Amino acid sequence: MSTRCCLYADSLTNDSKLTVPFPSEKLAWIAQRSLSPDPEPRKGGISKHVSVTDSILNVSWMADEARILRVSVSSFLDHLALVLETMEAFGPPSVSGLK
Amino acid sequence: MSTISVTVMTIVIGFEGSANKIGVGIVRDGTVLANPRRTYITPAGQGFLPSETARHHRSCVLTVLKEALEEAGIQPEDVDCVAYTKGPGMGAPLVTVAIVARTVAQLWGKPLLGVNHCIGHIEMGRLVTGAANPTVLYVSGGNTQVIAYSKHRYRIFGETIDIAVGNCLDRFARVLKISNDPSPGYNIEQLAKRGTRFVELPYTVKGMDVSFSGILSYIEDMAERMVCTGECSPEDLCFSLQEVVFSMLVEITERAMAHCGSQEVLIVGGVGCNVRLQEMMEIMCKERGAKLFATDERFCIDNGAMIAQAGWEMFRSGQTTALEDSWVTQRFRTDEVEVTWRD
């Protein structure tokens, strides 16, 4: 399943936004529910918000420092890729095989 | 008047990846249909770190899941519940596996169930051995606890106050650069069989509890020196370390048995594979007229089926985990779970 994400980061405020389009609203919500339950490993200095509008997954970060932001975004992208791979392997026919 | 009873089969799939093993198991009413597993093995002298372990699990979890379904000969729609390890364990690997469990549970429209890793070991041990109500010695790289069931809780009667016995063995293996393939504990056990000298090492039991950090730092300090001077061989050290730490475990297990009036012992967890530990425990059990139960490496070592089995018990007694509550946790005490499936 190919999908065009858009990642934006502000180097002055250490904020970041990510938008990920999904083939359907249902799949976007599945991703949201798989990716939101775990708190950030770091106790402070970072906050992340994952939401869905239509079939787009929206993620926004606020961080105290650039390096903290980098770690969190990088980690999230790994987990997102895992969700997408799982959907491709075990999702409904409309999702799998859609390269 | 006639009664018709319908027995509905319950199939649970379980995901385990809290340490360096990633396993997916499928259980149907007490039968293990599949239990494939992969182990992340580091070079000799190195331990496994959270991020690289998570990367390993991520790279093979979907393959192992496919294997499990194929081996069991079932389709996703046949699954009744998706169980996964909620904790305790290493953060990054736990999250990786939980994400896959959450995603397939939603894709397949099945309820999710977060399972306590320790309880997974206990429930698989009970299933495989048929032990009715044993004193459980749970010993692994991450945990060392003596557990007994009472009034809907698996209560911890004794435990390590610092590191797990498996952690002590694993870290000792690193000092002597003993291979981690298939596991450092296994290789220590093989070397120990060829030991001929017993070397005095500190023995630390504190009431119902044990401590291993002292013996570890002692043996880390003197190992290289003693092997270089030829005072003793690595085999002698492996033998001596096992004799001492296993004696400590036998002592606290016996203390718990005496406290509970128990006549059964069940050993679970990776260190439970060790035949010398089983031998020593058997001697103590014989003296007390008690029975020893142990499982083989398929179930002693972390595996997916044990999570599925604990999940099966929990699901059948009405438990499920809502997605927003499905966060993983590095610390998760065995006695935090309400054991709703036993009287």
Short mmCIF file of C-alpha atoms in Angstrom, two decimals:
data_model
loop_
_atom_site.label_atom_id
_atom_site.label_comp_id
_atom_site.label_asym_id
_atom_site.label_seq_id
_atom_site.Cartn_x
_atom_site.Cartn_y
_atom_site.Cartn_z
CA MET A 1 0.00 0.00 0.00
CA SER A 2 1.71 3.23 -1.09
CA THR A 3 0.75 6.45 0.61
CA ARG A 4 2.04 9.99 0.35
CA CYS A 5 2.83 11.42 3.78
CA CYS A 6 3.67 15.00 4.47
CA LEU A 7 6.05 15.78 7.31
CA TYR A 8 6.65 19.34 8.45
CA ALA A 9 9.01 20.51 11.18
CA ASP A 10 9.75 23.95 12.60
CA SER A 11 13.36 24.30 13.78
CA LEU A 12 12.65 27.37 15.89
CA THR A 13 9.74 26.07 17.95
CA ASN A 14 10.61 22.33 17.75
CA ASP A 15 7.10 21.48 16.61
CA SER A 16 6.27 18.96 13.94
CA LYS A 17 3.23 17.84 11.99
CA LEU A 18 2.67 14.69 9.96
CA THR A 19 -0.26 13.85 7.69
CA VAL A 20 -0.76 10.31 6.39
CA PRO A 21 -3.57 9.61 3.89
CA PHE A 22 -5.20 6.16 4.14
CA PRO A 23 -7.39 4.31 1.56
CA SER A 24 -10.37 4.64 3.93
CA GLU A 25 -11.50 6.33 7.15
CA LYS A 26 -11.77 2.91 8.80
CA LEU A 27 -8.10 2.15 8.17
CA ALA A 28 -7.03 5.59 9.38
CA TRP A 29 -8.86 4.95 12.66
CA ILE A 30 -7.30 1.50 12.99
CA ALA A 31 -3.88 3.13 12.68
CA GLN A 32 -4.81 5.81 15.23
CA ARG A 33 -5.94 3.21 17.77
CA SER A 34 -2.83 1.07 17.23
CA LEU A 35 -0.43 3.99 17.57
CA SER A 36 -1.87 6.07 20.44
CA PRO A 37 -2.13 3.87 23.57
CA ASP A 38 1.55 3.85 24.59
CA PRO A 39 2.87 6.97 26.35
CA GLU A 40 6.14 8.54 25.16
CA PRO A 41 9.12 6.68 26.73
CA ARG A 42 10.53 10.02 27.87
CA LYS A 43 8.87 11.46 30.98
CA GLY A 44 8.91 15.08 29.82
CA GLY A 45 9.95 17.45 27.08
CA ILE A 46 7.72 15.95 24.39
CA SER A 47 4.01 15.75 23.69
CA LYS A 48 2.34 14.03 20.77
CA HIS A 49 -1.24 14.08 19.53
CA VAL A 50 -2.64 11.54 17.05
CA SER A 51 -6.03 12.20 15.43
CA VAL A 52 -8.08 11.39 12.33
CA THR A 53 -9.95 13.67 9.93
CA ASP A 54 -11.81 11.83 7.13
CA SER A 55 -9.26 9.25 5.96
CA ILE A 56 -6.19 11.20 7.02
CA LEU A 57 -4.11 10.43 10.09
CA ASN A 58 -2.82 13.64 11.69
CA VAL A 59 0.07 13.65 14.13
CA SER A 60 1.41 16.76 15.85
CA TRP A 61 4.38 17.07 18.18
CA MET A 62 5.61 19.74 20.57
CA ALA A 63 9.11 19.30 21.99
CA ASP A 64 11.53 21.22 24.19
CA GLU A 65 14.55 20.36 22.05
CA ALA A 66 15.22 19.27 18.47
CA ARG A 67 16.93 16.02 19.47
CA ILE A 68 13.93 14.93 21.58
CA LEU A 69 11.63 15.70 18.64
CA ARG A 70 13.85 13.72 16.25
CA VAL A 71 13.76 10.59 18.42
CA SER A 72 10.00 10.69 18.81
CA VAL A 73 9.25 11.34 15.13
CA SER A 74 11.71 8.68 13.99
CA SER A 75 10.22 6.14 16.38
CA PHE A 76 6.67 7.00 15.29
CA LEU A 77 7.54 6.59 11.60
CA ASP A 78 8.97 3.11 12.34
CA HIS A 79 5.77 2.13 14.15
CA LEU A 80 3.61 3.62 11.39
CA ALA A 81 5.51 1.61 8.78
CA LEU A 82 4.87 -1.51 10.85
CA VAL A 83 1.11 -0.74 10.96
CA LEU A 84 1.07 -0.26 7.18
CA GLU A 85 2.97 -3.51 6.59
CA THR A 86 0.56 -5.35 8.88
CA MET A 87 -2.43 -3.90 7.02
CA GLU A 88 -0.89 -4.92 3.71
CA ALA A 89 -0.26 -8.48 4.90
CA PHE A 90 -3.47 -9.09 6.85
CA GLY A 91 -5.94 -6.42 5.80
CA PRO A 92 -8.95 -6.73 3.48
CA PRO A 93 -8.27 -7.45 -0.25
CA SER A 94 -8.67 -3.77 -1.16
CA VAL A 95 -5.62 -2.96 0.99
CA SER A 96 -3.27 -5.83 0.33
CA GLY A 97 -1.70 -5.97 -3.08
CA LEU A 98 -2.19 -2.27 -3.56
CA LYS A 99 1.42 -1.26 -4.21
CA MET B 1 -37.23 -32.89 29.02
CA SER B 2 -33.81 -32.98 27.40
CA THR B 3 -30.93 -30.57 27.69
CA ILE B 4 -28.71 -29.79 24.80
CA SER B 5 -25.24 -28.58 25.66
CA VAL B 6 -23.23 -26.93 22.93
CA THR B 7 -19.49 -26.75 23.37
CA VAL B 8 -18.07 -23.84 21.46
CA MET B 9 -14.39 -24.03 20.62
CA THR B 10 -12.34 -21.02 21.68
CA ILE B 11 -9.25 -20.20 19.66
CA VAL B 12 -6.83 -17.59 20.98
CA ILE B 13 -3.73 -16.22 19.27
CA GLY B 14 -0.95 -14.90 21.53
CA PHE B 15 1.94 -12.52 20.76
CA GLU B 16 5.07 -12.52 22.95
CA GLY B 17 8.13 -10.28 22.56
CA SER B 18 9.05 -8.81 25.97
CA ALA B 19 12.73 -9.85 25.78
CA ASN B 20 14.86 -11.27 22.97
CA LYS B 21 12.38 -13.96 21.87
CA ILE B 22 9.52 -13.15 19.47
CA GLY B 23 6.81 -15.80 19.38
CA VAL B 24 3.26 -16.15 18.05
CA GLY B 25 1.22 -19.05 19.43
CA ILE B 26 -2.29 -20.38 18.77
CA VAL B 27 -4.23 -22.34 21.38
CA ARG B 28 -7.63 -24.06 21.06
CA ASP B 29 -9.20 -25.35 24.25
CA GLY B 30 -5.99 -26.57 25.84
CA THR B 31 -4.34 -27.74 22.62
CA VAL B 32 -1.36 -25.85 21.21
CA LEU B 33 -2.00 -25.63 17.46
CA ALA B 34 1.14 -23.66 16.62
CA ASN B 35 4.02 -22.03 18.48
CA PRO B 36 6.72 -20.63 16.15
CA ARG B 37 9.44 -18.44 17.68
CA ARG B 38 12.62 -16.54 16.78
CA THR B 39 15.45 -15.52 19.11
CA TYR B 40 17.62 -12.41 18.79
CA ILE B 41 21.12 -13.70 19.53
CA THR B 42 23.96 -11.24 20.12
CA PRO B 43 27.69 -11.98 19.71
CA ALA B 44 29.49 -13.53 22.71
CA GLY B 45 30.31 -10.92 25.33
CA GLN B 46 27.33 -8.72 24.45
CA GLY B 47 23.85 -8.44 25.89
CA PHE B 48 20.74 -7.38 23.97
CA LEU B 49 19.59 -3.74 24.06
CA PRO B 50 15.97 -2.54 23.74
CA SER B 51 16.14 -0.70 20.38
CA GLU B 52 18.04 -3.40 18.50
CA THR B 53 15.81 -6.09 20.01
CA ALA B 54 12.73 -4.16 18.89
CA ARG B 55 14.23 -3.88 15.40
CA HIS B 56 14.76 -7.66 15.32
CA HIS B 57 11.17 -8.35 16.38
CA ARG B 58 9.82 -5.84 13.86
CA SER B 59 11.71 -7.53 11.06
CA CYS B 60 10.22 -10.97 11.67
CA VAL B 61 6.93 -10.65 13.60
CA LEU B 62 4.70 -10.71 10.49
CA THR B 63 6.53 -13.75 9.10
CA VAL B 64 6.15 -15.59 12.43
CA LEU B 65 2.45 -14.65 12.50
CA LYS B 66 1.94 -16.10 9.01
CA GLU B 67 3.79 -19.26 10.07
CA ALA B 68 1.55 -19.64 13.11
CA LEU B 69 -1.67 -19.39 11.07
CA GLU B 70 -0.35 -21.85 8.47
CA GLU B 71 0.90 -24.35 11.06
CA ALA B 72 -2.42 -24.21 12.92
CA GLY B 73 -4.33 -24.49 9.65
CA ILE B 74 -6.72 -21.70 10.61
CA GLN B 75 -7.93 -18.46 9.07
CA PRO B 76 -8.09 -15.10 10.87
CA GLU B 77 -11.89 -15.38 11.06
CA ASP B 78 -11.50 -18.57 13.18
CA VAL B 79 -9.65 -16.63 15.90
CA ASP B 80 -11.81 -15.61 18.88
CA CYS B 81 -9.38 -13.35 20.70
CA VAL B 82 -6.02 -11.65 20.13
CA ALA B 83 -3.78 -11.79 23.23
CA TYR B 84 -0.44 -10.02 23.62
CA THR B 85 2.09 -9.33 26.37
CA LYS B 86 1.15 -6.14 28.18
CA GLY B 87 4.22 -6.44 30.42
CA PRO B 88 6.54 -6.72 32.26
CA GLY B 89 9.55 -6.52 29.96
CA MET B 90 11.61 -4.21 27.77
CA GLY B 91 9.72 -1.15 26.53
CA ALA B 92 10.60 -0.91 22.82
CA PRO B 93 10.12 -4.62 22.01
CA LEU B 94 6.83 -4.69 23.96
CA VAL B 95 5.50 -1.72 21.97
CA THR B 96 6.50 -3.23 18.61
CA VAL B 97 4.63 -6.45 19.28
CA ALA B 98 1.61 -4.71 20.84
CA ILE B 99 1.21 -2.53 17.73
CA VAL B 100 0.91 -5.63 15.52
CA ALA B 101 -1.53 -7.27 17.95
CA ARG B 102 -3.71 -4.14 18.08
CA THR B 103 -3.70 -3.80 14.29
CA VAL B 104 -4.67 -7.40 13.51
CA ALA B 105 -7.29 -7.41 16.27
CA GLN B 106 -8.95 -4.42 14.58
CA LEU B 107 -8.48 -5.70 11.01
CA TRP B 108 -10.05 -9.05 11.97
CA GLY B 109 -12.69 -7.49 14.26
CA LYS B 110 -11.62 -9.53 17.30
CA PRO B 111 -11.36 -8.53 20.97
CA LEU B 112 -7.92 -7.70 22.35
CA LEU B 113 -6.46 -9.00 25.62
CA GLY B 114 -3.37 -7.72 27.44
CA VAL B 115 -1.66 -10.53 29.34
CA ASN B 116 0.85 -10.48 32.19
CA HIS B 117 4.00 -12.29 30.98
CA CYS B 118 4.59 -14.08 34.31
CA ILE B 119 1.00 -15.36 34.36
CA GLY B 120 1.54 -16.62 30.81
CA HIS B 121 4.36 -18.82 32.12
CA ILE B 122 2.27 -20.04 35.05
CA GLU B 123 -0.81 -20.90 32.98
CA MET B 124 1.22 -22.77 30.35
CA GLY B 125 3.04 -24.62 33.12
CA ARG B 126 -0.29 -25.65 34.66
CA LEU B 127 -1.69 -26.74 31.30
CA VAL B 128 1.32 -28.80 30.20
CA THR B 129 2.06 -30.49 33.54
CA GLY B 130 -1.44 -30.75 35.01
CA ALA B 131 -0.15 -29.53 38.40
CA ALA B 132 -3.21 -28.75 40.52
CA ASN B 133 -2.06 -26.03 42.89
CA PRO B 134 1.74 -25.87 42.98
CA THR B 135 4.24 -23.55 44.57
CA VAL B 136 5.65 -21.91 41.43
CA LEU B 137 9.29 -21.01 40.97
CA TYR B 138 9.44 -18.56 38.07
CA VAL B 139 13.04 -18.06 36.98
CA SER B 140 14.22 -16.32 33.82
CA GLY B 141 16.58 -13.65 32.53
CA GLY B 142 14.17 -10.96 33.68
CA ASN B 143 12.32 -12.42 36.64
CA THR B 144 12.87 -14.48 39.79
CA GLN B 145 9.79 -15.06 41.91
CA VAL B 146 8.25 -17.73 44.13
CA ILE B 147 4.50 -17.62 43.58
CA ALA B 148 1.49 -19.35 45.10
CA TYR B 149 -2.19 -18.96 44.22
CA SER B 150 -4.56 -17.68 46.85
CA LYS B 151 -8.00 -16.06 46.60
CA HIS B 152 -7.91 -14.86 43.00
CA ARG B 153 -4.31 -13.63 43.01
CA TYR B 154 -0.96 -15.14 42.15
CA ARG B 155 0.81 -13.96 45.27
CA ILE B 156 4.55 -13.39 45.39
CA PHE B 157 5.98 -15.17 48.42
CA GLY B 158 9.63 -14.52 47.68
CA GLU B 159 11.67 -12.84 44.96
CA THR B 160 14.98 -11.36 44.02
CA ILE B 161 15.67 -8.02 45.67
CA ASP B 162 17.96 -6.98 42.83
CA ILE B 163 18.60 -8.90 39.59
CA ALA B 164 17.03 -12.06 38.21
CA VAL B 165 18.99 -15.32 38.44
CA GLY B 166 19.00 -15.57 34.63
CA ASN B 167 20.39 -12.06 34.40
CA CYS B 168 23.20 -13.08 36.78
CA LEU B 169 24.01 -16.12 34.61
CA ASP B 170 23.77 -14.15 31.34
CA ARG B 171 26.09 -11.39 32.58
CA PHE B 172 28.59 -13.93 33.93
CA ALA B 173 28.60 -15.55 30.48
CA ARG B 174 29.62 -12.20 28.99
CA VAL B 175 32.66 -11.96 31.28
CA LEU B 176 34.02 -15.28 29.98
CA LYS B 177 32.75 -14.55 26.44
CA ILE B 178 30.60 -17.68 26.50
CA SER B 179 28.44 -17.94 23.36
CA ASN B 180 24.83 -16.67 23.43
CA ASP B 181 23.79 -19.33 20.90
CA PRO B 182 21.27 -20.83 21.59
CA SER B 183 21.34 -19.03 24.97
CA PRO B 184 24.10 -18.16 27.47
CA GLY B 185 22.37 -20.18 30.21
CA TYR B 186 22.36 -23.33 28.07
CA ASN B 187 26.09 -23.00 27.39
CA ILE B 188 26.87 -22.38 31.07
CA GLU B 189 24.93 -25.57 31.85
CA GLN B 190 27.00 -27.60 29.36
CA LEU B 191 30.30 -26.20 30.69
CA ALA B 192 29.20 -26.83 34.29
CA LYS B 193 28.82 -30.55 33.56
CA ARG B 194 32.60 -30.67 33.03
CA GLY B 195 33.46 -28.72 36.20
CA THR B 196 35.47 -30.61 38.82
CA ARG B 197 36.32 -28.02 41.49
CA PHE B 198 33.84 -26.21 43.70
CA VAL B 199 34.86 -22.57 44.20
CA GLU B 200 33.45 -20.74 47.26
CA LEU B 201 31.05 -18.00 46.24
CA PRO B 202 28.83 -15.72 48.38
CA TYR B 203 25.43 -17.27 49.20
CA THR B 204 22.72 -14.64 49.75
CA VAL B 205 19.26 -15.58 50.96
CA LYS B 206 17.37 -12.94 52.94
CA GLY B 207 14.33 -14.53 54.56
CA MET B 208 11.92 -15.35 51.77
CA ASP B 209 13.99 -13.39 49.22
CA VAL B 210 17.27 -13.78 47.32
CA SER B 211 19.96 -11.42 46.04
CA PHE B 212 22.24 -12.05 43.07
CA SER B 213 24.09 -8.77 42.48
CA GLY B 214 26.67 -9.60 45.16
CA ILE B 215 27.60 -12.99 43.75
CA LEU B 216 27.72 -11.48 40.26
CA SER B 217 30.13 -8.68 41.16
CA TYR B 218 32.24 -11.16 43.16
CA ILE B 219 32.51 -13.63 40.29
CA GLU B 220 33.03 -10.85 37.70
CA ASP B 221 36.01 -9.62 39.77
CA MET B 222 37.73 -12.95 40.32
CA ALA B 223 36.83 -14.90 37.15
CA GLU B 224 39.51 -13.55 34.84
CA ARG B 225 42.18 -13.63 37.53
CA MET B 226 41.44 -17.22 38.60
CA VAL B 227 41.27 -18.55 35.05
CA CYS B 228 44.54 -16.78 34.07
CA THR B 229 46.45 -18.10 37.10
CA GLY B 230 45.03 -21.56 36.42
CA GLU B 231 43.50 -21.70 39.90
CA CYS B 232 40.29 -22.93 38.31
CA SER B 233 38.77 -23.40 34.88
CA PRO B 234 35.72 -21.70 33.30
CA GLU B 235 33.98 -25.09 33.75
CA ASP B 236 34.66 -24.99 37.51
CA LEU B 237 33.24 -21.45 37.74
CA CYS B 238 30.12 -22.38 35.77
CA PHE B 239 29.61 -25.42 37.99
CA SER B 240 30.15 -23.45 41.22
CA LEU B 241 27.90 -20.56 40.20
CA GLN B 242 25.06 -22.94 39.31
CA GLU B 243 25.41 -24.92 42.56
CA VAL B 244 25.24 -21.75 44.66
CA VAL B 245 22.45 -19.84 42.91
CA PHE B 246 20.31 -22.93 42.44
CA SER B 247 20.70 -23.85 46.14
CA MET B 248 19.44 -20.38 46.99
CA LEU B 249 16.39 -20.91 44.79
CA VAL B 250 15.68 -24.33 46.30
CA GLU B 251 15.86 -22.80 49.79
CA ILE B 252 13.30 -20.06 49.14
CA THR B 253 11.02 -22.46 47.28
CA GLU B 254 11.09 -24.84 50.24
CA ARG B 255 10.36 -21.97 52.63
CA ALA B 256 7.27 -21.02 50.61
CA MET B 257 6.12 -24.64 50.46
CA ALA B 258 6.41 -24.93 54.23
CA HIS B 259 4.46 -21.68 54.63
CA CYS B 260 1.64 -22.83 52.33
CA GLY B 261 1.64 -26.51 53.23
CA SER B 262 2.16 -27.27 49.55
CA GLN B 263 3.09 -30.67 48.10
CA GLU B 264 3.74 -29.57 44.51
CA VAL B 265 6.45 -27.48 42.87
CA LEU B 266 6.23 -26.12 39.33
CA ILE B 267 9.31 -24.54 37.72
CA VAL B 268 8.64 -22.12 34.84
CA GLY B 269 10.72 -19.59 32.91
CA GLY B 270 13.84 -19.97 30.75
CA VAL B 271 16.13 -20.94 33.65
CA GLY B 272 13.64 -23.74 34.38
CA CYS B 273 15.09 -25.61 31.37
CA ASN B 274 18.24 -26.22 33.41
CA VAL B 275 18.45 -29.92 34.27
CA ARG B 276 20.76 -29.33 37.26
CA LEU B 277 18.18 -26.96 38.82
CA GLN B 278 15.49 -29.59 38.25
CA GLU B 279 17.73 -32.26 39.86
CA MET B 280 18.37 -30.15 42.95
CA MET B 281 14.70 -29.24 43.30
CA GLU B 282 13.77 -32.93 42.92
CA ILE B 283 16.07 -33.87 45.84
CA MET B 284 14.35 -31.31 48.09
CA CYS B 285 10.90 -32.42 46.92
CA LYS B 286 11.68 -36.10 47.59
CA GLU B 287 12.77 -35.21 51.14
CA ARG B 288 9.40 -33.54 51.69
CA GLY B 289 7.33 -36.16 49.84
CA ALA B 290 6.37 -33.50 47.30
CA LYS B 291 6.06 -33.72 43.51
CA LEU B 292 8.10 -31.67 41.02
CA PHE B 293 6.67 -30.44 37.71
CA ALA B 294 8.68 -28.87 34.91
CA THR B 295 8.20 -28.19 31.19
CA ASP B 296 10.57 -28.54 28.26
CA GLU B 297 12.29 -25.78 26.29
CA ARG B 298 9.26 -25.28 24.01
CA PHE B 299 7.33 -23.80 26.94
CA CYS B 300 9.98 -22.86 29.54
CA ILE B 301 11.49 -20.31 27.20
CA ASP B 302 9.30 -17.30 26.32
CA ASN B 303 6.77 -18.28 23.63
CA GLY B 304 3.52 -17.03 22.08
CA ALA B 305 1.39 -20.03 23.09
CA MET B 306 1.78 -19.26 26.80
CA ILE B 307 0.31 -15.80 26.18
CA ALA B 308 -2.47 -17.40 24.13
CA GLN B 309 -3.18 -19.90 26.94
CA ALA B 310 -3.35 -17.24 29.66
CA GLY B 311 -5.44 -15.20 27.22
CA TRP B 312 -7.75 -18.20 26.70
CA GLU B 313 -8.36 -18.47 30.46
CA MET B 314 -8.90 -14.72 30.85
CA PHE B 315 -11.17 -14.45 27.78
CA ARG B 316 -13.33 -17.40 28.86
CA SER B 317 -13.81 -15.77 32.26
CA GLY B 318 -15.01 -12.57 30.59
CA GLN B 319 -11.97 -10.31 30.40
CA THR B 320 -10.95 -8.15 27.44
CA THR B 321 -8.78 -5.05 27.03
CA ALA B 322 -10.09 -1.88 25.40
CA LEU B 323 -7.71 -0.38 22.84
CA GLU B 324 -7.19 2.83 24.79
CA ASP B 325 -6.16 0.71 27.83
CA SER B 326 -3.84 -1.54 25.80
CA TRP B 327 -0.64 0.43 26.61
CA VAL B 328 2.36 -1.70 27.51
CA THR B 329 4.33 -1.37 30.73
CA GLN B 330 7.84 -2.37 31.75
CA ARG B 331 6.72 -3.05 35.32
CA PHE B 332 3.71 -5.28 35.91
CA ARG B 333 3.54 -7.19 39.19
CA THR B 334 2.21 -10.75 39.03
CA ASP B 335 -0.22 -10.03 41.88
CA GLU B 336 -1.77 -7.02 40.09
CA VAL B 337 -3.96 -9.29 37.97
CA GLU B 338 -7.29 -10.55 39.27
CA VAL B 339 -7.32 -14.28 38.53
CA THR B 340 -10.98 -14.52 37.59
CA TRP B 341 -10.64 -17.98 36.01
CA ARG B 342 -9.79 -19.91 39.21
CA ASP B 343 -11.74 -20.49 42.41
#
